[in-house]
Coordinates of C-alpha atoms in Angstrom, one line a residue:
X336 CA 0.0 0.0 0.0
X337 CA 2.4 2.4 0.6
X338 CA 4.7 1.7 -2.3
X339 CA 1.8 2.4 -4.4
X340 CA 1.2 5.7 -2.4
X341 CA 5.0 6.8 -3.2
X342 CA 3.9 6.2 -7.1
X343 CA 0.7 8.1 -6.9
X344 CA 2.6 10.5 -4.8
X345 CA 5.7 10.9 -7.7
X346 CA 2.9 10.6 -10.6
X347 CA 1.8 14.0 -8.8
X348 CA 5.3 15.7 -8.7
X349 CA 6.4 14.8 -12.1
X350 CA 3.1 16.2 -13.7
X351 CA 3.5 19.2 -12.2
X352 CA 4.2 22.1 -14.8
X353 CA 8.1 23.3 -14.4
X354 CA 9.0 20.4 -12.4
X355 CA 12.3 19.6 -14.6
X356 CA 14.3 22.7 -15.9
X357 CA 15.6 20.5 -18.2
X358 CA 14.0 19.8 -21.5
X359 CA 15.2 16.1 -21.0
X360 CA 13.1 14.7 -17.6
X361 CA 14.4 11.9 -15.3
X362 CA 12.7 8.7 -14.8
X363 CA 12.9 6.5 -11.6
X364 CA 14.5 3.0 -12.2
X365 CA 11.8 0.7 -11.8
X366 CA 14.1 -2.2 -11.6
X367 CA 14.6 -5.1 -14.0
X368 CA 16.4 -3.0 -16.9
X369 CA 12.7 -1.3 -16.3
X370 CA 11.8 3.1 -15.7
X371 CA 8.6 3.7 -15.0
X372 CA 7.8 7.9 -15.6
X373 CA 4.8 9.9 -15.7
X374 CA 2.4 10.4 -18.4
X375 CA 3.1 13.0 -20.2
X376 CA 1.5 16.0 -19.6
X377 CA 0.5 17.1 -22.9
X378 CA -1.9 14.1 -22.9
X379 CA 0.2 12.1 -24.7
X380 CA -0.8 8.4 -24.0
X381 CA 1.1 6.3 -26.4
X382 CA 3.7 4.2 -25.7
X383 CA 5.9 1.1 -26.8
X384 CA 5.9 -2.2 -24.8
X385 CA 8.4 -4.8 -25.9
X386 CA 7.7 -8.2 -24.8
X387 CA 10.6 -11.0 -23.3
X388 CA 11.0 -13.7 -26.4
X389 CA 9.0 -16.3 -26.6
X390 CA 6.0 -14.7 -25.6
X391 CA 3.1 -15.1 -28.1
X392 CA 1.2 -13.0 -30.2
X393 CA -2.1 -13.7 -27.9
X394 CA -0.7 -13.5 -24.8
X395 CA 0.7 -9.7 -25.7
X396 CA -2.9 -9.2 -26.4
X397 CA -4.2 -10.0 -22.9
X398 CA -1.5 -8.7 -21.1
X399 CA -2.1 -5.6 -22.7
X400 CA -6.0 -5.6 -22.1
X401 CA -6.1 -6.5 -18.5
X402 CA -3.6 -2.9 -18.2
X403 CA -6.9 -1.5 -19.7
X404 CA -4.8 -0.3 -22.5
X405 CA -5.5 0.1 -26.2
X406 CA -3.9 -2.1 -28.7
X407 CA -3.3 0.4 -31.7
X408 CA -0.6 -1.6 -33.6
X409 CA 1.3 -4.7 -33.3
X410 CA 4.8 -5.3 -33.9
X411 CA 5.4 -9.3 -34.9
X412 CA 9.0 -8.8 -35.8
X413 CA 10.1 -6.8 -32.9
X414 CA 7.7 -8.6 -30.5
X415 CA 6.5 -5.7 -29.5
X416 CA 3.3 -3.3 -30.0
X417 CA 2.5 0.0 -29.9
X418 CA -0.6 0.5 -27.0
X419 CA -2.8 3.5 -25.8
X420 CA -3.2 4.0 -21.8
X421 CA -6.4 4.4 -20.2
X422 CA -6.6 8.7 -19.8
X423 CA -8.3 8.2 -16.3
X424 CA -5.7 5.0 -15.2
X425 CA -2.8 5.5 -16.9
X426 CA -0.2 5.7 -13.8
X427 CA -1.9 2.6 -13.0
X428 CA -2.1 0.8 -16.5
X429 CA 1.6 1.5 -16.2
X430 CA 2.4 0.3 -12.8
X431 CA 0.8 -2.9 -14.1
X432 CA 2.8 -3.2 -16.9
X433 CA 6.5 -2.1 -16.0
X434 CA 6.0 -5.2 -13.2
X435 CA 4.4 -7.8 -15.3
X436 CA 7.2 -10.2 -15.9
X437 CA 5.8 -11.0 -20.1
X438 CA 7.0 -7.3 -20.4
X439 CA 10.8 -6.2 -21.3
X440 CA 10.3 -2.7 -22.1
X441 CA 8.0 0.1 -22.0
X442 CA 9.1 3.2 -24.6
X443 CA 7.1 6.2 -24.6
X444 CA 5.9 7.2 -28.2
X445 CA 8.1 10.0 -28.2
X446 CA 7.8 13.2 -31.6
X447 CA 10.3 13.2 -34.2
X448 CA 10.2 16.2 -37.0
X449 CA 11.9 17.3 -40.5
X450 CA 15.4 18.6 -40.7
X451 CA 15.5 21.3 -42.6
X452 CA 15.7 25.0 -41.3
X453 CA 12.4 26.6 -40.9
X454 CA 11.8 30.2 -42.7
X455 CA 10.3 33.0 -40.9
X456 CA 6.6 32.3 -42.2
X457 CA 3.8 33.3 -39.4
X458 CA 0.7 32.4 -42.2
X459 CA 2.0 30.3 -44.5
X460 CA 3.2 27.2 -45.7
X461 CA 4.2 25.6 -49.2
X462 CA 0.8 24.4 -49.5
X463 CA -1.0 27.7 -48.9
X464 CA -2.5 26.2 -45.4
X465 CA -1.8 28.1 -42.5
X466 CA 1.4 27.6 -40.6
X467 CA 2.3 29.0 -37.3
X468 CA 6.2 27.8 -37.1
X469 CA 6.9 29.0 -40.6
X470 CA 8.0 26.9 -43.5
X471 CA 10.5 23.9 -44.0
X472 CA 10.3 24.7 -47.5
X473 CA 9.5 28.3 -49.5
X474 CA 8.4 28.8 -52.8
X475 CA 11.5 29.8 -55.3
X476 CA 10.9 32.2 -58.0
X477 CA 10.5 30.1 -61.7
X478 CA 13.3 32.7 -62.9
X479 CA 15.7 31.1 -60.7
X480 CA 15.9 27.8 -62.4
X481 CA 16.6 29.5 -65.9
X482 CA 19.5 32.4 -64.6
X483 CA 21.8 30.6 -64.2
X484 CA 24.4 29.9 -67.3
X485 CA 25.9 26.7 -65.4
X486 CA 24.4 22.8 -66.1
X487 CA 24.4 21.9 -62.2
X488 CA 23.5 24.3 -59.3
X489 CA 25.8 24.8 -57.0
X490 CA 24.9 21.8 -54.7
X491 CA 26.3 19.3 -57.5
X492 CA 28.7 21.3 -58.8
X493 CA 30.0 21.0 -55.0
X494 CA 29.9 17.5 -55.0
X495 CA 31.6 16.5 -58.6
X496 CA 28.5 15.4 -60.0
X497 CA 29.6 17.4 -63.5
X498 CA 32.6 15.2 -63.4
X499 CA 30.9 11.9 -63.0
X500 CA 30.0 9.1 -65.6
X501 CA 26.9 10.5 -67.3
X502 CA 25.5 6.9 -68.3
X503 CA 25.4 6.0 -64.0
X504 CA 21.8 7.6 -63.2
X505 CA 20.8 5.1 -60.7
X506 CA 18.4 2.7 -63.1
X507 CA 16.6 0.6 -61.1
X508 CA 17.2 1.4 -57.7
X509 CA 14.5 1.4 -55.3
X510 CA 14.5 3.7 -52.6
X511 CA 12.2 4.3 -50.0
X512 CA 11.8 8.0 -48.6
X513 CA 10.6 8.6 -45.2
X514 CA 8.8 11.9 -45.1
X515 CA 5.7 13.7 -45.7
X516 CA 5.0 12.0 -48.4
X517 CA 5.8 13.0 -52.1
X518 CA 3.7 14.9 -54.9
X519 CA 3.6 12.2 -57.5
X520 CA 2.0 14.8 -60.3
X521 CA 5.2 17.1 -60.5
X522 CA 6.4 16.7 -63.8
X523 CA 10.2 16.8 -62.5
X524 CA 8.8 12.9 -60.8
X525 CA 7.1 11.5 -63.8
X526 CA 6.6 7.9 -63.7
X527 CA 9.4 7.7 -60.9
X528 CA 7.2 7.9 -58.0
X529 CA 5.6 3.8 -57.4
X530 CA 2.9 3.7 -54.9
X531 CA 4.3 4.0 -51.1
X532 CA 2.7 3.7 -47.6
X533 CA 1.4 6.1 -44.8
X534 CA 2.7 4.2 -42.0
X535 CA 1.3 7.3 -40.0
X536 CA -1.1 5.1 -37.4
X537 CA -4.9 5.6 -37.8
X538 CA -4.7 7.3 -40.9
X539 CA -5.2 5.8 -44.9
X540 CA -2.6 3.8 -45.8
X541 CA -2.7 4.5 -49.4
X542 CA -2.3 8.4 -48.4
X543 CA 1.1 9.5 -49.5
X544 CA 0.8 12.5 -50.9
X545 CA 2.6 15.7 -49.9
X546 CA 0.6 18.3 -48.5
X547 CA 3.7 19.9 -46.4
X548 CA 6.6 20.1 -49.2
X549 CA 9.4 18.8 -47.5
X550 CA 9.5 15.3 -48.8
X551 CA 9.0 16.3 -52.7
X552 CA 11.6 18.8 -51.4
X553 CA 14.0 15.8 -50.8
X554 CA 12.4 13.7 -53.7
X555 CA 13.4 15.9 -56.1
X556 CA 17.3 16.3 -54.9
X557 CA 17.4 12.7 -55.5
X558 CA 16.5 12.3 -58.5
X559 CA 14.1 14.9 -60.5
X560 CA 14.6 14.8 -63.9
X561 CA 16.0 17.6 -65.6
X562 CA 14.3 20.0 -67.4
X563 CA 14.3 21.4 -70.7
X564 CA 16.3 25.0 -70.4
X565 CA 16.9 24.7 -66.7
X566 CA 19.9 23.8 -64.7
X567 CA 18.0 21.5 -61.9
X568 CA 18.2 18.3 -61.9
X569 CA 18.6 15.4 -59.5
X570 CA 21.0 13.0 -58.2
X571 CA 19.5 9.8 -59.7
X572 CA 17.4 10.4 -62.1
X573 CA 16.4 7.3 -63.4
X574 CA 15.5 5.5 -59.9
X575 CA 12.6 4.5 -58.4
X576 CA 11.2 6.6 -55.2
X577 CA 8.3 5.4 -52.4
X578 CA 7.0 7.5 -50.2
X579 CA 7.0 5.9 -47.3
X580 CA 4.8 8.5 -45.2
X581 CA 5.8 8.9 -41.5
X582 CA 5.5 13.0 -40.7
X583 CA 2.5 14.9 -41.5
X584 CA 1.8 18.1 -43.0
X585 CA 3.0 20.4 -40.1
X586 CA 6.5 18.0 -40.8
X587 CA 6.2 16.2 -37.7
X588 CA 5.1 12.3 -36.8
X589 CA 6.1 9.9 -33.8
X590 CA 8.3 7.0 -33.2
X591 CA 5.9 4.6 -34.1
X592 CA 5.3 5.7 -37.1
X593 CA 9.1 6.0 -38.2
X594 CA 8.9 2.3 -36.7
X595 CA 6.2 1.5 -38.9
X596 CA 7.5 2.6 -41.5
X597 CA 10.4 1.0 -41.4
X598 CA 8.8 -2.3 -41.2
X599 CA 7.1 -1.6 -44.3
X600 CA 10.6 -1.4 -46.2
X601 CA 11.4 -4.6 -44.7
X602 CA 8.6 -6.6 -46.0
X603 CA 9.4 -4.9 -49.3
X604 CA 12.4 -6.8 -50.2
X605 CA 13.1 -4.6 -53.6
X606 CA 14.0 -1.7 -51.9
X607 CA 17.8 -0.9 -51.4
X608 CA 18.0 3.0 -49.9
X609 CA 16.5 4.1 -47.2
X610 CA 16.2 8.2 -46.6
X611 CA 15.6 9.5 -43.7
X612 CA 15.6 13.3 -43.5
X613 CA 14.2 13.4 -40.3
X614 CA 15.3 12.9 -36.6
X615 CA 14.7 13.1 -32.8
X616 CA 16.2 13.2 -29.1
X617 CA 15.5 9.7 -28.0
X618 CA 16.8 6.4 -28.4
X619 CA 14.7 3.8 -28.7
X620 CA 15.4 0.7 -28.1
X621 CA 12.2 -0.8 -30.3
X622 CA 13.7 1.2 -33.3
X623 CA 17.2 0.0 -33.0
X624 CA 16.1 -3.3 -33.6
X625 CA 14.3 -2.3 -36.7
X626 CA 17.2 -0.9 -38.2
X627 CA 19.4 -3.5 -37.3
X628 CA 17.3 -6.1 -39.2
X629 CA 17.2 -3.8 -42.7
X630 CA 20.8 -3.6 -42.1
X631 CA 21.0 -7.3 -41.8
X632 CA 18.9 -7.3 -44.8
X633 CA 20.9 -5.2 -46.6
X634 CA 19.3 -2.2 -47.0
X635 CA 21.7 1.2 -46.9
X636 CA 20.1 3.6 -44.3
X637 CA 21.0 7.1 -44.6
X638 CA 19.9 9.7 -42.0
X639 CA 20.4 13.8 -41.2
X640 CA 22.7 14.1 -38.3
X641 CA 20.0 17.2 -36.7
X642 CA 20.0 20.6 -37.0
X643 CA 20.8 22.9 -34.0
X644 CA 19.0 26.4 -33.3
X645 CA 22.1 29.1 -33.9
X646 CA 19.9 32.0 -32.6
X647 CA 19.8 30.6 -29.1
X648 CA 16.2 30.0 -29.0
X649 CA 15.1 26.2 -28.6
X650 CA 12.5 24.3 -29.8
X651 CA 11.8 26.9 -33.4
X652 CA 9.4 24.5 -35.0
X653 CA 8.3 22.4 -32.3
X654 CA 5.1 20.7 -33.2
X655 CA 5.3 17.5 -30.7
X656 CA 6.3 17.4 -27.1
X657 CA 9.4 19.7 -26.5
X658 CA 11.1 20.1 -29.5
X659 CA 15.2 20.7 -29.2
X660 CA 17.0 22.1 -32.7
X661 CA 16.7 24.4 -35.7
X662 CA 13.7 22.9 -37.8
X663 CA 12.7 20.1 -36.0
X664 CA 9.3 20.2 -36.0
X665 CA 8.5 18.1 -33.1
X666 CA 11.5 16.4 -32.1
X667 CA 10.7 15.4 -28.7
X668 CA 12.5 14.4 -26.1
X669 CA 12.1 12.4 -23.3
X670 CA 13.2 9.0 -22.0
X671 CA 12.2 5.6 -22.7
X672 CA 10.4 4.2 -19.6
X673 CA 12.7 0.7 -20.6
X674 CA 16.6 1.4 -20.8
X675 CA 18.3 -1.3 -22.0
X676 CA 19.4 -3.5 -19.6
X677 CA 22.2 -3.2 -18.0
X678 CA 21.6 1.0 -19.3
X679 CA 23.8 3.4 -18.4
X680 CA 25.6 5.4 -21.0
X681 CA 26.8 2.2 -22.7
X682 CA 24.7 -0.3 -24.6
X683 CA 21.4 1.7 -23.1
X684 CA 22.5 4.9 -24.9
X685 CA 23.3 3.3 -28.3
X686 CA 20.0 1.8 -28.6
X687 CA 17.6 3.3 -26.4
X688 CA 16.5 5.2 -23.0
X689 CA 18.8 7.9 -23.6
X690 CA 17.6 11.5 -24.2
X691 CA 20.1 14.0 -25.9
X692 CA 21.0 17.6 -25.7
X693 CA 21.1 19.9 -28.4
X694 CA 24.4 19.4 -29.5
X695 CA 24.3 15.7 -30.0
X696 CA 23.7 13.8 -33.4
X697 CA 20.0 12.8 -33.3
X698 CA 18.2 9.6 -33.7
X699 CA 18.1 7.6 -36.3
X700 CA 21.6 8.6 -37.4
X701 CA 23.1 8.2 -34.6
X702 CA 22.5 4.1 -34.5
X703 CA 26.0 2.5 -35.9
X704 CA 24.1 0.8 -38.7
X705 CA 22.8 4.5 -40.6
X706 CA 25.1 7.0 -43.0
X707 CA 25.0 9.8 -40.8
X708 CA 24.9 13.0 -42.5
X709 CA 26.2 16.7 -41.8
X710 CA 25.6 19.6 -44.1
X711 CA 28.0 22.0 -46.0
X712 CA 27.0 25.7 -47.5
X713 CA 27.6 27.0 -50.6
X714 CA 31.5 27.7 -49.7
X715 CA 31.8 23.3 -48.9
X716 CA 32.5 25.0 -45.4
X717 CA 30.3 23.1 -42.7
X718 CA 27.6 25.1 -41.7
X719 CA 27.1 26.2 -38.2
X720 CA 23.5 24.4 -37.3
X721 CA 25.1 21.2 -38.9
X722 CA 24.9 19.0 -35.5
X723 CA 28.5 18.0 -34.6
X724 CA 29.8 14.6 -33.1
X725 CA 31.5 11.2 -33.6
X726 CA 28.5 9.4 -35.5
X727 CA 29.0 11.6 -38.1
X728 CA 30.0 9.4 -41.2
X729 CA 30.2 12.7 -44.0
X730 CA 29.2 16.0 -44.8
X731 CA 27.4 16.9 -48.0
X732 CA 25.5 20.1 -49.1
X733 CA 22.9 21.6 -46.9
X734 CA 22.5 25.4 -48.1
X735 CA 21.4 27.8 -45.5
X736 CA 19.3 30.6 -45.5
X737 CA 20.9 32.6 -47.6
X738 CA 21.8 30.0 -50.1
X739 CA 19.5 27.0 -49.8
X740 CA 19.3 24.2 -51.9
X741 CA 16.8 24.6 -55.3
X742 CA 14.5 21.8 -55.2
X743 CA 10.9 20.8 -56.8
X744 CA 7.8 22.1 -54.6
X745 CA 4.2 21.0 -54.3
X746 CA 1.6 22.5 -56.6
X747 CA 4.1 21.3 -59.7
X748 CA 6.4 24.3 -58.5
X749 CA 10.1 24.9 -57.3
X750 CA 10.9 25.7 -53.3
X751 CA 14.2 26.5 -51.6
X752 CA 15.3 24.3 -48.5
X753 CA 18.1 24.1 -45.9
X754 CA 19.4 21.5 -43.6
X755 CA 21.0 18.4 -43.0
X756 CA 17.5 16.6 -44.4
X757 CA 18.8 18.0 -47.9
X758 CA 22.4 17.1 -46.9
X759 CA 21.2 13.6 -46.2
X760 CA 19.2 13.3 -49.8
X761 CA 22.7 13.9 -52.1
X762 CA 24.0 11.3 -50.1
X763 CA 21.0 9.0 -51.1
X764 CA 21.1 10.3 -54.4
X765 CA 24.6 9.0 -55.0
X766 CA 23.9 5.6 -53.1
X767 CA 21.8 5.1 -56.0
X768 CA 24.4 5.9 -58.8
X769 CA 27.0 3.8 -56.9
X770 CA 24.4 0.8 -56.5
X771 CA 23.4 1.2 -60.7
X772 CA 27.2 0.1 -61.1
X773 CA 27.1 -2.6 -58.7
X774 CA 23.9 -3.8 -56.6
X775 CA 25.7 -6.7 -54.7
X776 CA 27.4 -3.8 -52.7
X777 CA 26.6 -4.4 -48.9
X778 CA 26.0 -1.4 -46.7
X779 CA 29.4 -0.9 -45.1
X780 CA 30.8 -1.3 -48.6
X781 CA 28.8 1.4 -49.6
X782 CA 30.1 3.4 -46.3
X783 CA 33.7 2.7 -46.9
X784 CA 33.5 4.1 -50.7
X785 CA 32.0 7.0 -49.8
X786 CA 34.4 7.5 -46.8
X787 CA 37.6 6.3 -48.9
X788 CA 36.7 9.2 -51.9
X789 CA 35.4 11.9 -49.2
X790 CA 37.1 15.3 -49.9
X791 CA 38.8 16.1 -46.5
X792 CA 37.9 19.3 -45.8
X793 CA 40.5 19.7 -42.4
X794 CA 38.2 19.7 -39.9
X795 CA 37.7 16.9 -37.1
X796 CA 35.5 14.4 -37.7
X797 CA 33.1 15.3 -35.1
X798 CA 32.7 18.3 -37.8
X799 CA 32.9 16.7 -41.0
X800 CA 33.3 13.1 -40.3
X801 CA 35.4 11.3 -43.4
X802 CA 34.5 14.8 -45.6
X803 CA 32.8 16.4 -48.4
X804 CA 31.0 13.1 -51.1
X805 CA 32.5 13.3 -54.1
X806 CA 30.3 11.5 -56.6
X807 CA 32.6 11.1 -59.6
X808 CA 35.6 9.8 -57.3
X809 CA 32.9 7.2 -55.6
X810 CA 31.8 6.2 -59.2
X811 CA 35.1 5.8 -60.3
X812 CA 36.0 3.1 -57.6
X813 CA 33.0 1.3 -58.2
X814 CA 33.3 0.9 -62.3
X815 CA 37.3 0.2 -61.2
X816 CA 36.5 -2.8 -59.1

């Protein structure tokens, strides 16, 4: 009786408004590799249980009823599900949970966003809906993709793409892009966009279209085809894109959906290249073993190491539960109630439990098994909100707001975008030229060529890890195999 008093009693504390001063809360070690924290106090009620192995499929089922919880997703492969708590029992439902011995982990269902800077844009957004954290991506002026007198924009020419094989343009390459989804009707995509998946949870699955711009955004530096009289163009022209929808149109989603997204591409064995141009603050133990099986699988991940705010203000574009970093809408940040185990800042902060500071590369990049990406500006120098740290596999252009990156834009039109999201997408793009050579390349194959041909651009490699791609030099190593 009165060890359930101390949990009602701490339930109380933590909900209390200014409680942590940190955006990053503590939990209580509930024992057996187990924290047990409070619900969150937006109203959040989502979480991730993971289940011991060898527990079945029905069993999950009851254990997760007689919590009084929701079952709003099941996870087969991971053995695990994503569950709603009861909004008048949820301390309790979770209190039953953390101390039934079928459950290994409880994670809550923490926010994720876009990275890509946001423009100052009270009212609008690239779809002409309103937008109170202003706009990953803004419209670009039609004049812009005809003045210049170059065949590349400055983003390939940075990268060597001029230099490399014309006849590589990634035919047949699948790749999946986890997003907001991606305008199929622009004629920069035609007949390159195959039918994809909205593994956001409750909504239509066969909903992948765009309605925020950032995924086209990325779509189209991977491989829009180029245009009669113009000097955009894409990485890869010739491969095959899925939108694979996890954020919605404000350009945020949650870690279940990025999981379920995720485990989509893995029942689609075609597809090679994952993109992720998103991130978030907290590991997740649940994910980690998602990406470990695509890796297995081989499938070449490639994630946006985070942006950072550089004004000093936190959280500009936070649509989820505390938002840390320049763009990410929603990249929340809070503990998993499971660490891993044994926990600590080992094993339990590579996979899951821990939450990050600002300064940190974000999840998924920061998992071993993803290309982690940084971004460069037009002068290949790394740019200040390009998240810095050891995960950091290469750097590769990111604009900024005074020169962003020229992609294609909703509404068949042309935006502007900064970030390492469109970092992460020329690093994609070339995956796809290098795997048009040679598809039995493995995923640290991949890594090592594009590590081994990096342009070294003298920093350390918490800055810039191996350097600047170069695309032709990558090629070239390939074809010279």
């Amino acid at each position: 009786m009165a060890g359930r008093m101390l949990w009602v009693l701490l339930g109380i504390m933590l909900a209390m408004p200014g409680f942590f001063p940190e955006p990053c809360p503590a939990w209580a070690d509930g024992g057996h590799g187990l924290r047990v924290g409070q619900v969150n106090t937006a109203g959040h009620l989502r979480r991730l249980v993971a289940f011991r192995p060898g527990i079945e499929e029905g069993e999950q089922k009851r254990v997760i009823r007689e919590s009084g919880s929701l079952l709003l997703k099941a996870f087969p492969l991971l053995n695990g599900a994503l569950i709603q708590l009861p909004p008048d029992q949820a301390e309790t439902a979770l209190d039953f949970l953390y101390r039934h011995p079928a459950v290994e982990r409880i994670e809550e269902d923490v926010s994720l966003g876009a990275e890509s800077q946001r423009y100052p844009s009270p009212t609008a957004t690239p779809g002409g809906e309103g937008g109170v954290q202003g706009s990953l991506i803004i419209p670009a002026d039609p004049e812009m993709l005809e003045e210049s007198e170059e065949d590349y924009p400055w983003n390939l020419w940075q990268i060597y793409l001029d230099q490399a094989d014309p006849r590589r343009q990634g035919d047949k390459v699948d790749i999946a892009v986890l997003d907001t989804g991606i305008d199929p009707t622009h004629p920069d995509l035609h007949k390159i966009v195959a039918r994809g998946y909205n593994a956001r949870i409750g909504e239509e699955e066969r909903d992948t279209l765009d309605r925020n711009g950032h995924g086209t955004h990325i779509a189209g530096i991977i491989a829009a085809k180029l245009r009669k009289r113009s000097h955009l163009r894409g990485i890869a022209p010739r491969a095959k894109l899925y939108p694979v929808k996890v954020l919605g149109d404000d350009g945020s989603g949650y870690l279940s959906d990025l999981i379920n997204g995720l485990n989509w591409v893995y029942k689609n064995r075609k597809i090679r290249i994952v993109n992720m141009s998103l991130g978030f603050s907290t590991g997740s133990e649940l994910l980690h073993r998602m990406v470990r099986l695509l890796h297995e699988a081989g499938v070449i991940m490639v994630a946006s190491a985070g942006n950072y705010d550089t004004t000093g203000a936190s959280g500009e574009g936070a649509a989820g539960e505390g938002a840390a970093g320049e763009g990410a809408a929603g990249t929340g940040c809070a503990s998993g109630e499971g660490a891993a185990g044994e926990g600590a800042a080992g094993e339990g902060a590579a996979s899951g439990g821990g939450c990050l500071s600002q300064e940190q590369v974000k999840y998924p990049a920061r998992y071993p098994e993803t290309i982690a990406v940084g971004a460069t500006d037009i002068e290949a120098e790394v740019t200040d909100y390009s998240i810095r740290g050891p995960e950091v596999d290469l750097v590769a252009p990111g604009g900024d707001r005074q020169d962003p990156v020229l992609s294609i834009n909703l509404n068949k039109g042309y935006g502007l975008g900064s970030g390492t999201s469109q970092a992460a997408a020329h690093v994609t793009g070339l995956v796809a030229l290098l795997l048009s050579v040679d598809r039995t390349l493995t995923p640290e194959e991949i890594r090592q060529i594009l590590q081994d041909t990096a342009l070294d651009l003298g920093l350390d490699w918490e800055a810039q890890g191996a350097g600047l791609i170069d695309a032709a030099l990558a090629i070239d190593q390939v074809q010279s195999k």
